[in-house]
GROMACS .gro file of C-alpha atoms in nm:
model
  496
    1MET     CA    1  -3.125   0.743   0.393
    2THR     CA    2  -3.009   0.387   0.319
    3ALA     CA    3  -2.629   0.352   0.314
    4LEU     CA    4  -2.474   0.194   0.007
    5TYR     CA    5  -2.327  -0.092   0.214
    6GLN     CA    6  -2.682  -0.203   0.295
    7LYS     CA    7  -2.747  -0.262  -0.077
    8GLN     CA    8  -2.413  -0.426  -0.165
    9ASN     CA    9  -2.295  -0.759  -0.020
   10ILE     CA   10  -1.918  -0.801  -0.013
   11SER     CA   11  -1.774  -1.150  -0.041
   12LEU     CA   12  -1.406  -1.172   0.052
   13TYR     CA   13  -1.149  -1.450   0.056
   14ASN     CA   14  -1.056  -1.529   0.415
   15SER     CA   15  -0.708  -1.684   0.444
   16LEU     CA   16  -0.813  -1.835   0.778
   17SER     CA   17  -1.095  -2.047   0.630
   18GLY     CA   18  -0.944  -2.077   0.281
   19LYS     CA   19  -1.269  -1.970   0.115
   20LYS     CA   20  -1.482  -1.671   0.025
   21GLU     CA   21  -1.714  -1.549   0.300
   22THR     CA   22  -1.985  -1.282   0.319
   23PHE     CA   23  -1.845  -0.980   0.498
   24GLN     CA   24  -2.026  -0.901   0.822
   25PRO     CA   25  -1.852  -0.638   1.037
   26LEU     CA   26  -1.865  -0.681   1.414
   27LEU     CA   27  -2.040  -0.345   1.450
   28GLU     CA   28  -2.286  -0.249   1.176
   29GLY     CA   29  -2.167   0.041   0.964
   30ASN     CA   30  -1.816   0.030   1.113
   31VAL     CA   31  -1.504  -0.151   0.995
   32GLY     CA   32  -1.179  -0.201   1.186
   33MET     CA   33  -0.886  -0.283   0.955
   34TYR     CA   34  -0.521  -0.340   1.047
   35VAL     CA   35  -0.243  -0.373   0.789
   36CYS     CA   36   0.119  -0.454   0.874
   37GLY     CA   37   0.330  -0.153   0.779
   38PRO     CA   38   0.697  -0.132   0.679
   39THR     CA   39   1.012  -0.189   0.880
   40VAL     CA   40   1.174   0.148   0.813
   41TYR     CA   41   1.541   0.062   0.760
   42SER     CA   42   1.558   0.110   0.379
   43ASN     CA   43   1.364   0.257   0.087
   44VAL     CA   44   1.025   0.088   0.053
   45HIS     CA   45   1.038  -0.171  -0.227
   46LEU     CA   46   0.784  -0.220  -0.502
   47GLY     CA   47   0.643  -0.545  -0.364
   48ASN     CA   48   0.552  -0.369  -0.039
   49VAL     CA   49   0.403  -0.079  -0.232
   50ARG     CA   50   0.178  -0.321  -0.419
   51THR     CA   51   0.043  -0.452  -0.086
   52PHE     CA   52  -0.022  -0.101   0.050
   53MET     CA   53  -0.184   0.006  -0.279
   54SER     CA   54  -0.414  -0.298  -0.270
   55PHE     CA   55  -0.532  -0.221   0.084
   56ASP     CA   56  -0.568   0.146  -0.006
   57MET     CA   57  -0.813   0.036  -0.279
   58ILE     CA   58  -1.000  -0.181  -0.025
   59PHE     CA   59  -1.006   0.110   0.224
   60ARG     CA   60  -1.140   0.340  -0.047
   61TYR     CA   61  -1.415   0.097  -0.148
   62LEU     CA   62  -1.533   0.044   0.211
   63LYS     CA   63  -1.546   0.422   0.261
   64HIS     CA   64  -1.731   0.463  -0.070
   65LEU     CA   65  -1.998   0.219   0.052
   66GLY     CA   66  -2.054   0.442   0.354
   67TYR     CA   67  -1.873   0.241   0.618
   68LYS     CA   68  -1.697   0.432   0.893
   69VAL     CA   69  -1.351   0.275   0.863
   70ARG     CA   70  -1.073   0.287   1.119
   71TYR     CA   71  -0.766   0.187   0.921
   72VAL     CA   72  -0.457   0.122   1.134
   73ARG     CA   73  -0.120   0.068   0.965
   74ASN     CA   74   0.188   0.052   1.185
   75ILE     CA   75   0.549   0.159   1.149
   76THR     CA   76   0.796  -0.105   1.272
   77ASP     CA   77   1.082   0.099   1.414
   78ALA     CA   78   1.234  -0.165   1.649
   79GLY     CA   79   1.247  -0.535   1.718
   80HIS     CA   80   1.255  -0.672   1.360
   81LEU     CA   81   1.574  -0.880   1.345
   82THR     CA   82   1.779  -0.939   1.030
   83ASP     CA   83   1.675  -1.301   0.982
   84ASP     CA   84   1.302  -1.233   1.042
   85ALA     CA   85   1.314  -1.459   1.348
   86ASP     CA   86   1.476  -1.438   1.693
   87GLU     CA   87   1.843  -1.425   1.604
   88GLY     CA   88   2.060  -1.170   1.430
   89GLU     CA   89   2.071  -0.793   1.466
   90ASP     CA   90   1.788  -0.539   1.471
   91LYS     CA   91   1.748  -0.423   1.108
   92ILE     CA   92   1.733  -0.055   1.209
   93ALA     CA   93   2.020  -0.078   1.458
   94LYS     CA   94   2.234  -0.253   1.193
   95LYS     CA   95   2.168   0.027   0.941
   96ALA     CA   96   2.247   0.289   1.209
   97ARG     CA   97   2.576   0.114   1.292
   98LEU     CA   98   2.678   0.091   0.925
   99GLU     CA   99   2.598   0.458   0.859
  100GLN     CA  100   2.721   0.573   1.204
  101ILE     CA  101   2.402   0.758   1.287
  102GLU     CA  102   2.129   0.729   1.553
  103PRO     CA  103   1.869   0.453   1.493
  104MET     CA  104   1.591   0.714   1.506
  105GLU     CA  105   1.763   0.903   1.222
  106VAL     CA  106   1.729   0.586   1.013
  107VAL     CA  107   1.363   0.559   1.117
  108GLN     CA  108   1.291   0.925   1.032
  109GLN     CA  109   1.465   0.911   0.693
  110TYR     CA  110   1.286   0.599   0.569
  111THR     CA  111   0.949   0.683   0.724
  112ILE     CA  112   0.953   1.008   0.524
  113ASP     CA  113   1.053   0.816   0.209
  114PHE     CA  114   0.768   0.568   0.270
  115HIS     CA  115   0.512   0.846   0.306
  116ASN     CA  116   0.642   1.033   0.000
  117ILE     CA  117   0.625   0.725  -0.222
  118LEU     CA  118   0.273   0.629  -0.112
  119GLN     CA  119   0.158   0.988  -0.160
  120LYS     CA  120   0.291   0.982  -0.518
  121PHE     CA  121   0.084   0.666  -0.577
  122ASN     CA  122  -0.220   0.854  -0.440
  123CYS     CA  123  -0.263   0.630  -0.136
  124LEU     CA  124  -0.480   0.778   0.138
  125PRO     CA  125  -0.315   0.801   0.482
  126PRO     CA  126  -0.445   0.550   0.740
  127SER     CA  127  -0.668   0.665   1.027
  128ILE     CA  128  -0.392   0.585   1.279
  129GLU     CA  129  -0.022   0.510   1.215
  130PRO     CA  130   0.126   0.385   1.544
  131THR     CA  131   0.493   0.301   1.598
  132ALA     CA  132   0.634  -0.002   1.776
  133THR     CA  133   0.858   0.212   2.001
  134GLY     CA  134   0.553   0.415   2.106
  135HIS     CA  135   0.382   0.104   2.246
  136ILE     CA  136   0.646  -0.068   2.459
  137ILE     CA  137   0.428  -0.046   2.774
  138GLU     CA  138   0.134  -0.216   2.599
  139GLN     CA  139   0.364  -0.493   2.476
  140ILE     CA  140   0.503  -0.556   2.825
  141GLU     CA  141   0.147  -0.582   2.961
  142ILE     CA  142   0.054  -0.846   2.699
  143ILE     CA  143   0.369  -1.046   2.787
  144LYS     CA  144   0.266  -1.041   3.153
  145GLU     CA  145  -0.078  -1.179   3.061
  146ILE     CA  146   0.073  -1.457   2.847
  147LEU     CA  147   0.312  -1.549   3.128
  148ASP     CA  148   0.027  -1.548   3.383
  149ASN     CA  149  -0.173  -1.782   3.157
  150GLY     CA  150   0.119  -2.026   3.139
  151TYR     CA  151   0.198  -1.991   2.767
  152ALA     CA  152   0.543  -1.832   2.799
  153TYR     CA  153   0.865  -1.876   2.997
  154ILE     CA  154   1.157  -1.658   3.102
  155GLU     CA  155   1.510  -1.758   3.013
  156ASN     CA  156   1.816  -1.543   3.091
  157GLY     CA  157   1.629  -1.210   3.068
  158SER     CA  158   1.437  -1.306   2.752
  159VAL     CA  159   1.073  -1.420   2.735
  160TYR     CA  160   0.968  -1.690   2.486
  161PHE     CA  161   0.625  -1.807   2.373
  162ASP     CA  162   0.576  -2.179   2.447
  163VAL     CA  163   0.426  -2.307   2.121
  164ILE     CA  164   0.393  -2.671   2.228
  165LYS     CA  165   0.215  -2.577   2.554
  166PHE     CA  166  -0.015  -2.342   2.359
  167ASN     CA  167  -0.094  -2.613   2.104
  168GLU     CA  168  -0.227  -2.843   2.378
  169THR     CA  169  -0.538  -2.624   2.411
  170HIS     CA  170  -0.529  -2.420   2.086
  171GLU     CA  171  -0.434  -2.471   1.723
  172TYR     CA  172  -0.098  -2.323   1.625
  173GLY     CA  173  -0.071  -2.322   1.245
  174LYS     CA  174  -0.440  -2.278   1.159
  175LEU     CA  175  -0.378  -1.969   0.941
  176SER     CA  176  -0.089  -2.110   0.740
  177GLY     CA  177  -0.224  -2.466   0.732
  178ARG     CA  178   0.089  -2.606   0.898
  179GLN     CA  179   0.086  -2.893   1.145
  180LEU     CA  180   0.306  -2.845   1.453
  181GLU     CA  181   0.416  -3.212   1.435
  182ASP     CA  182   0.547  -3.155   1.081
  183MET     CA  183   0.722  -2.835   1.186
  184ILE     CA  184   0.897  -3.017   1.470
  185ALA     CA  185   0.997  -3.306   1.240
  186ASN     CA  186   1.146  -3.065   0.986
  187THR     CA  187   1.344  -2.865   1.241
  188ARG     CA  188   1.715  -2.917   1.287
  189GLU     CA  189   1.832  -3.015   1.633
  190LEU     CA  190   1.861  -2.714   1.859
  191THR     CA  191   2.217  -2.607   1.922
  192ALA     CA  192   2.344  -2.627   2.279
  193GLN     CA  193   2.359  -2.246   2.298
  194SER     CA  194   1.987  -2.195   2.230
  195GLU     CA  195   1.774  -2.065   2.519
  196LYS     CA  196   1.447  -2.194   2.371
  197LYS     CA  197   1.280  -2.511   2.492
  198ASN     CA  198   1.168  -2.584   2.136
  199ALA     CA  199   1.276  -2.456   1.794
  200GLN     CA  200   0.920  -2.336   1.721
  201ASP     CA  201   0.906  -2.108   2.025
  202PHE     CA  202   0.940  -1.739   1.943
  203ALA     CA  203   1.055  -1.433   2.136
  204LEU     CA  204   0.811  -1.202   2.309
  205TRP     CA  205   1.097  -1.006   2.468
  206LYS     CA  206   1.469  -1.028   2.394
  207LYS     CA  207   1.741  -0.943   2.642
  208ALA     CA  208   1.959  -0.662   2.506
  209GLU     CA  209   2.328  -0.744   2.492
  210PRO     CA  210   2.560  -0.464   2.614
  211GLN     CA  211   2.625  -0.346   2.255
  212HIS     CA  212   2.256  -0.335   2.159
  213ILE     CA  213   2.158   0.031   2.107
  214MET     CA  214   1.777   0.004   2.108
  215ARG     CA  215   1.673  -0.108   2.457
  216TRP     CA  216   1.397  -0.048   2.711
  217PRO     CA  217   1.354  -0.142   3.080
  218SER     CA  218   1.117  -0.429   3.159
  219PRO     CA  219   1.036  -0.661   3.452
  220TRP     CA  220   1.283  -0.909   3.297
  221GLY     CA  221   1.568  -0.662   3.244
  222ASP     CA  222   1.669  -0.425   2.964
  223GLY     CA  223   1.565  -0.552   2.624
  224PHE     CA  224   1.342  -0.501   2.324
  225PRO     CA  225   1.011  -0.652   2.204
  226GLY     CA  226   0.964  -0.939   1.963
  227TRP     CA  227   0.859  -0.836   1.612
  228HIS     CA  228   0.533  -1.035   1.619
  229LEU     CA  229   0.424  -0.887   1.952
  230GLU     CA  230   0.424  -0.528   1.824
  231CYS     CA  231   0.137  -0.583   1.582
  232THR     CA  232  -0.071  -0.766   1.845
  233ALA     CA  233  -0.029  -0.472   2.084
  234MET     CA  234  -0.104  -0.198   1.830
  235SER     CA  235  -0.395  -0.371   1.653
  236THR     CA  236  -0.579  -0.460   1.974
  237LYS     CA  237  -0.515  -0.119   2.133
  238TYR     CA  238  -0.683   0.072   1.851
  239LEU     CA  239  -0.931  -0.185   1.716
  240GLY     CA  240  -1.017  -0.396   2.023
  241GLU     CA  241  -0.946  -0.756   2.121
  242GLN     CA  242  -1.149  -0.866   1.816
  243PHE     CA  243  -1.172  -0.674   1.490
  244ASP     CA  244  -1.284  -0.719   1.131
  245ILE     CA  245  -0.994  -0.726   0.883
  246HIS     CA  246  -0.621  -0.789   0.913
  247GLY     CA  247  -0.417  -0.745   0.596
  248GLY     CA  248  -0.061  -0.782   0.480
  249GLY     CA  249   0.164  -0.947   0.226
  250MET     CA  250   0.149  -1.323   0.163
  251ASP     CA  251   0.504  -1.352   0.303
  252LEU     CA  252   0.378  -1.246   0.648
  253LYS     CA  253   0.125  -1.529   0.684
  254PHE     CA  254   0.386  -1.746   0.856
  255PRO     CA  255   0.531  -1.692   1.104
  256HIS     CA  256   0.426  -1.330   1.166
  257HIS     CA  257   0.047  -1.350   1.140
  258GLU     CA  258   0.036  -1.701   1.284
  259CYS     CA  259   0.219  -1.572   1.591
  260GLU     CA  260  -0.016  -1.273   1.619
  261ILE     CA  261  -0.315  -1.508   1.646
  262ALA     CA  262  -0.136  -1.723   1.908
  263GLN     CA  263  -0.037  -1.419   2.116
  264SER     CA  264  -0.393  -1.283   2.123
  265GLU     CA  265  -0.548  -1.619   2.212
  266ALA     CA  266  -0.284  -1.677   2.479
  267SER     CA  267  -0.334  -1.334   2.639
  268ASN     CA  268  -0.710  -1.277   2.624
  269GLY     CA  269  -0.852  -1.609   2.501
  270LYS     CA  270  -1.004  -1.452   2.188
  271ASN     CA  271  -0.946  -1.515   1.817
  272PRO     CA  272  -0.843  -1.159   1.721
  273VAL     CA  273  -0.948  -1.127   1.356
  274ASN     CA  274  -1.255  -1.233   1.160
  275TYR     CA  275  -1.110  -1.193   0.809
  276TRP     CA  276  -0.744  -1.235   0.714
  277LEU     CA  277  -0.658  -1.086   0.372
  278HIS     CA  278  -0.324  -1.142   0.200
  279ALA     CA  279  -0.188  -0.965  -0.106
  280ASN     CA  280   0.030  -1.171  -0.336
  281MET     CA  281   0.385  -1.106  -0.449
  282LEU     CA  282   0.527  -0.901  -0.733
  283THR     CA  283   0.780  -1.056  -0.973
  284LEU     CA  284   1.014  -0.876  -1.214
  285ASN     CA  285   1.042  -1.019  -1.566
  286GLY     CA  286   0.910  -1.354  -1.441
  287LYS     CA  287   1.156  -1.388  -1.152
  288LYS     CA  288   1.132  -1.311  -0.781
  289MET     CA  289   1.257  -0.963  -0.696
  290SER     CA  290   1.591  -0.976  -0.520
  291LYS     CA  291   1.838  -0.699  -0.431
  292SER     CA  292   2.128  -0.945  -0.410
  293ASP     CA  293   2.064  -1.080  -0.762
  294GLY     CA  294   2.011  -0.732  -0.909
  295ASN     CA  295   1.657  -0.831  -1.014
  296ASN     CA  296   1.506  -0.535  -0.834
  297ILE     CA  297   1.352  -0.195  -0.899
  298PHE     CA  298   1.253   0.084  -0.662
  299PRO     CA  299   0.936   0.292  -0.706
  300ALA     CA  300   1.133   0.614  -0.768
  301GLN     CA  301   1.306   0.448  -1.067
  302ILE     CA  302   0.967   0.393  -1.233
  303PHE     CA  303   0.902   0.768  -1.237
  304THR     CA  304   1.243   0.859  -1.383
  305GLY     CA  305   1.297   0.551  -1.602
  306ASP     CA  306   1.645   0.526  -1.451
  307SER     CA  307   1.657   0.146  -1.450
  308PRO     CA  308   1.802  -0.118  -1.685
  309PHE     CA  309   1.455  -0.278  -1.686
  310LEU     CA  310   1.278   0.028  -1.831
  311THR     CA  311   1.297   0.212  -2.163
  312LYS     CA  312   1.133   0.527  -2.021
  313GLY     CA  313   0.974   0.674  -1.709
  314PHE     CA  314   0.608   0.621  -1.620
  315SER     CA  315   0.375   0.836  -1.413
  316PRO     CA  316   0.268   0.705  -1.070
  317ALA     CA  317  -0.092   0.697  -1.199
  318VAL     CA  318   0.005   0.459  -1.481
  319ALA     CA  319   0.196   0.237  -1.236
  320ARG     CA  320  -0.107   0.231  -1.006
  321PHE     CA  321  -0.334   0.143  -1.299
  322PHE     CA  322  -0.095  -0.143  -1.384
  323VAL     CA  323  -0.122  -0.278  -1.026
  324MET     CA  324  -0.503  -0.250  -1.030
  325GLN     CA  325  -0.520  -0.455  -1.351
  326ALA     CA  326  -0.433  -0.766  -1.148
  327HIS     CA  327  -0.634  -0.911  -0.860
  328TYR     CA  328  -0.463  -0.840  -0.528
  329ARG     CA  329  -0.439  -1.215  -0.450
  330SER     CA  330  -0.268  -1.306  -0.779
  331VAL     CA  331   0.103  -1.290  -0.859
  332LEU     CA  332   0.175  -0.979  -1.068
  333ASP     CA  333   0.471  -0.972  -1.307
  334PHE     CA  334   0.629  -0.632  -1.357
  335SER     CA  335   0.796  -0.559  -1.692
  336ASN     CA  336   0.859  -0.271  -1.930
  337GLU     CA  337   0.619  -0.423  -2.185
  338ALA     CA  338   0.343  -0.458  -1.925
  339LEU     CA  339   0.382  -0.094  -1.821
  340LEU     CA  340   0.376   0.026  -2.182
  341ALA     CA  341   0.052  -0.166  -2.239
  342SER     CA  342  -0.095  -0.025  -1.917
  343GLU     CA  343  -0.002   0.327  -2.025
  344LYS     CA  344  -0.198   0.285  -2.349
  345GLY     CA  345  -0.503   0.157  -2.162
  346PHE     CA  346  -0.475   0.429  -1.898
  347ASN     CA  347  -0.456   0.704  -2.161
  348ARG     CA  348  -0.758   0.559  -2.341
  349LEU     CA  349  -0.958   0.554  -2.019
  350MET     CA  350  -0.858   0.911  -1.922
  351GLU     CA  351  -0.934   1.041  -2.270
  352ALA     CA  352  -1.288   0.899  -2.239
  353VAL     CA  353  -1.332   1.040  -1.887
  354GLY     CA  354  -1.228   1.377  -2.028
  355LEU     CA  355  -1.521   1.359  -2.273
  356LEU     CA  356  -1.786   1.310  -2.002
  357ASP     CA  357  -1.871   1.679  -1.965
  358SER     CA  358  -1.917   1.721  -2.341
  359LEU     CA  359  -2.184   1.448  -2.364
  360LYS     CA  360  -2.535   1.563  -2.455
  361ALA     CA  361  -2.850   1.420  -2.298
  362SER     CA  362  -3.152   1.308  -2.497
  363ALA     CA  363  -3.513   1.222  -2.416
  364SER     CA  364  -3.450   0.852  -2.351
  365THR     CA  365  -3.172   0.603  -2.279
  366SER     CA  366  -3.076   0.323  -2.517
  367ILE     CA  367  -2.804   0.162  -2.301
  368ASP     CA  368  -2.839  -0.022  -1.969
  369ILE     CA  369  -2.669   0.222  -1.733
  370ALA     CA  370  -2.817   0.065  -1.417
  371GLY     CA  371  -2.700  -0.282  -1.525
  372TRP     CA  372  -2.350  -0.152  -1.604
  373LYS     CA  373  -2.326   0.026  -1.269
  374GLN     CA  374  -2.430  -0.285  -1.074
  375ALA     CA  375  -2.177  -0.491  -1.273
  376CYS     CA  376  -1.908  -0.252  -1.143
  377TYR     CA  377  -2.028  -0.303  -0.787
  378ASP     CA  378  -2.050  -0.680  -0.843
  379ALA     CA  379  -1.683  -0.681  -0.943
  380MET     CA  380  -1.575  -0.500  -0.628
  381ASN     CA  381  -1.812  -0.703  -0.410
  382ASP     CA  382  -1.642  -1.019  -0.538
  383ASP     CA  383  -1.329  -0.997  -0.320
  384PHE     CA  384  -1.237  -0.652  -0.456
  385ASN     CA  385  -1.190  -0.774  -0.813
  386SER     CA  386  -1.028  -0.464  -0.963
  387PRO     CA  387  -0.942  -0.623  -1.304
  388ILE     CA  388  -1.311  -0.704  -1.364
  389LEU     CA  389  -1.402  -0.349  -1.257
  390ILE     CA  390  -1.150  -0.212  -1.510
  391ALA     CA  391  -1.305  -0.432  -1.782
  392GLN     CA  392  -1.642  -0.273  -1.695
  393LEU     CA  393  -1.486   0.073  -1.713
  394PHE     CA  394  -1.375  -0.001  -2.069
  395GLU     CA  395  -1.738  -0.090  -2.143
  396ALA     CA  396  -1.813   0.262  -2.018
  397VAL     CA  397  -1.550   0.397  -2.259
  398LYS     CA  398  -1.749   0.239  -2.545
  399PHE     CA  399  -2.071   0.395  -2.409
  400ILE     CA  400  -1.902   0.738  -2.394
  401HIS     CA  401  -1.794   0.720  -2.759
  402HIS     CA  402  -2.135   0.592  -2.871
  403ILE     CA  403  -2.313   0.874  -2.687
  404LYS     CA  404  -2.062   1.124  -2.827
  405ASP     CA  405  -2.114   1.015  -3.190
  406GLY     CA  406  -2.493   0.988  -3.146
  407SER     CA  407  -2.520   0.610  -3.196
  408ALA     CA  408  -2.648   0.574  -2.837
  409LYS     CA  409  -2.890   0.791  -2.641
  410ILE     CA  410  -2.893   0.879  -2.271
  411SER     CA  411  -3.145   1.076  -2.063
  412GLU     CA  412  -3.048   1.369  -1.841
  413THR     CA  413  -3.098   1.166  -1.521
  414ASP     CA  414  -2.902   0.866  -1.650
  415LEU     CA  415  -2.625   1.091  -1.782
  416GLU     CA  416  -2.569   1.252  -1.440
  417ASP     CA  417  -2.571   0.910  -1.271
  418PHE     CA  418  -2.332   0.773  -1.534
  419LYS     CA  419  -2.088   1.064  -1.496
  420GLN     CA  420  -2.084   1.035  -1.116
  421SER     CA  421  -2.043   0.657  -1.126
  422VAL     CA  422  -1.755   0.659  -1.377
  423ARG     CA  423  -1.568   0.920  -1.175
  424ALA     CA  424  -1.638   0.740  -0.846
  425PHE     CA  425  -1.499   0.409  -0.972
  426VAL     CA  426  -1.201   0.563  -1.153
  427PHE     CA  427  -1.090   0.824  -0.900
  428ASP     CA  428  -1.248   0.749  -0.560
  429ILE     CA  429  -1.221   0.368  -0.559
  430LEU     CA  430  -0.931   0.276  -0.789
  431GLY     CA  431  -0.751   0.591  -0.673
  432LEU     CA  432  -0.632   0.687  -1.022
  433GLU     CA  433  -0.533   1.044  -1.103
  434ASP     CA  434  -0.589   1.218  -1.435
  435VAL     CA  435  -0.232   1.302  -1.530
  436THR     CA  436  -0.352   1.443  -1.863
  437ALA     CA  437  -0.543   1.713  -1.672
  438ALA     CA  438  -0.233   1.782  -1.464
  439ALA     CA  439  -0.024   1.805  -1.781
  440GLU     CA  440  -0.269   2.060  -1.927
  441ALA     CA  441  -0.247   2.265  -1.606
  442ASN     CA  442   0.134   2.254  -1.628
  443THR     CA  443   0.114   2.364  -1.993
  444ASP     CA  444  -0.089   2.668  -1.888
  445LYS     CA  445   0.176   2.753  -1.628
  446LEU     CA  446   0.456   2.710  -1.883
  447ASN     CA  447   0.277   2.935  -2.132
  448GLY     CA  448   0.238   3.200  -1.862
  449ALA     CA  449   0.610   3.182  -1.775
  450LEU     CA  450   0.708   3.212  -2.144
  451GLU     CA  451   0.482   3.513  -2.195
  452LEU     CA  452   0.657   3.677  -1.898
  453LEU     CA  453   1.002   3.607  -2.047
  454ILE     CA  454   0.890   3.743  -2.385
  455GLN     CA  455   0.770   4.063  -2.214
  456LEU     CA  456   1.103   4.099  -2.026
  457ARG     CA  457   1.293   4.048  -2.353
  458LYS     CA  458   1.076   4.311  -2.524
  459GLU     CA  459   1.154   4.561  -2.243
  460ALA     CA  460   1.527   4.478  -2.267
  461ARG     CA  461   1.524   4.546  -2.641
  462ALA     CA  462   1.335   4.875  -2.588
  463ASN     CA  463   1.609   4.975  -2.342
  464LYS     CA  464   1.875   4.868  -2.598
  465ASP     CA  465   1.991   4.596  -2.357
  466PHE     CA  466   2.057   4.351  -2.641
  467ALA     CA  467   2.281   4.127  -2.428
  468THR     CA  468   1.987   4.037  -2.199
  469SER     CA  469   1.750   4.011  -2.496
  470ASP     CA  470   1.981   3.767  -2.676
  471GLN     CA  471   2.049   3.568  -2.358
  472ILE     CA  472   1.675   3.505  -2.305
  473ARG     CA  473   1.636   3.392  -2.666
  474ASP     CA  474   1.948   3.171  -2.665
  475GLU     CA  475   1.878   3.004  -2.328
  476LEU     CA  476   1.521   2.922  -2.434
  477GLN     CA  477   1.652   2.780  -2.760
  478LYS     CA  478   1.878   2.540  -2.566
  479LEU     CA  479   1.564   2.415  -2.391
  480GLY     CA  480   1.395   2.350  -2.727
  481ILE     CA  481   1.182   2.668  -2.720
  482GLN     CA  482   1.211   2.877  -3.036
  483LEU     CA  483   1.115   3.246  -3.026
  484LYS     CA  484   0.997   3.404  -3.350
  485ASP     CA  485   0.965   3.782  -3.389
  486GLY     CA  486   0.697   3.909  -3.627
  487ARG     CA  487   0.477   4.210  -3.696
  488GLU     CA  488   0.213   4.091  -3.450
  489GLY     CA  489   0.476   4.043  -3.177
  490THR     CA  490   0.683   3.745  -3.059
  491THR     CA  491   0.551   3.391  -3.073
  492PHE     CA  492   0.710   3.064  -2.961
  493THR     CA  493   0.718   2.698  -3.061
  494ILE     CA  494   0.825   2.408  -2.837
  495SER     CA  495   1.005   2.116  -2.997
  496GLY     CA  496   0.972   1.765  -2.850
   0.00000   0.00000   0.00000
């Protein structure tokens, strides 16, 4: 049987070449994808969630096409310093010091939060989720290789990558489009205290000062790995020295991803990744999200509505639909008005999906189902263009209503294909969940619980236990549930 991926040609935007390219995996039918995960020192913020949601959609589409996908997304639980470079304090160690707890307690707390939030947004777990602390040995081995190849130097127990030496035979800056000469010209003079030969050099291993809690033994003394090195070690361990897709947020392109490429080329002489994909940023009411400025919102606040930026809470499915309405490479502005509009569109789509099973087939088809279906695939094949796919799904909404009211006809075969395709694109690929169906299920549970309370109240009254009978009635009334006794028994109404 021919796999779907053999019929559909994906074109994706490669940050390395700056253009769209036809996707050709290294091994036919298999895809290796690595995405930079969170540094688990605080609650995951909405901008990060957008990135992970975007790559979840890409993961889902590749799986839908029949590819066997190994999706690796790491947890950074050491080595990421507070200024995102080589100075400052480890972000996790700093949080542990402030809260007077063990660093691994910080890691555990925020890793659980990260998983819980992504689960609420219906993100599939990755195939492998390695941690930086679990791969110290692999990182030390890569450092040894880079040192042996002459692209690094040891200084006072720390090991630094020699960017200028590397650039003599390779191209440092090819992903971000930066020229090393310009970087050097724009760099302030190194202070006398700096151990680096050049300002552009970055740490592969940092010597741990006596007060540094997170430390491991190495050939160069006790220390901890550089942030960039972790992803090189984990991606190549599980996906090989060369793999298909590396993803992450736009903010990681430089220096993080640039350094990953340099480390791989310096250690094994190979360009590690064929396609670099970067998700764009999320703004809030037209401005960059910032905790310090108060222009910030956490995912959990969306669900409760407990934020000055929101007038009400929104379901995770609506928030996911909102994210999918923008292309992953475009800036997305988050606002209460945008979410309200998304909620209307989401409800309209789900209402139509709910009508699918009630549609009746006819002898022939008067609408181009095959053309519509291919248009959906064309949207996803064009660099995972989810907004165009959603536009096509609203074309399907029109079809559903036309078939329902009899103004369009559809054959039995086309109807089955149409139903399967709509559900595949809505649920399997976009990863949306039908919250209306969940609400109906909850209503059934509520009705069952109320019937039980009514029965208990009836028994209490039969036993002349009027105190219990009245308490059940009064407590339900406080919750907006009115009991009404009549000849046929007790009924209830629920007020909004």
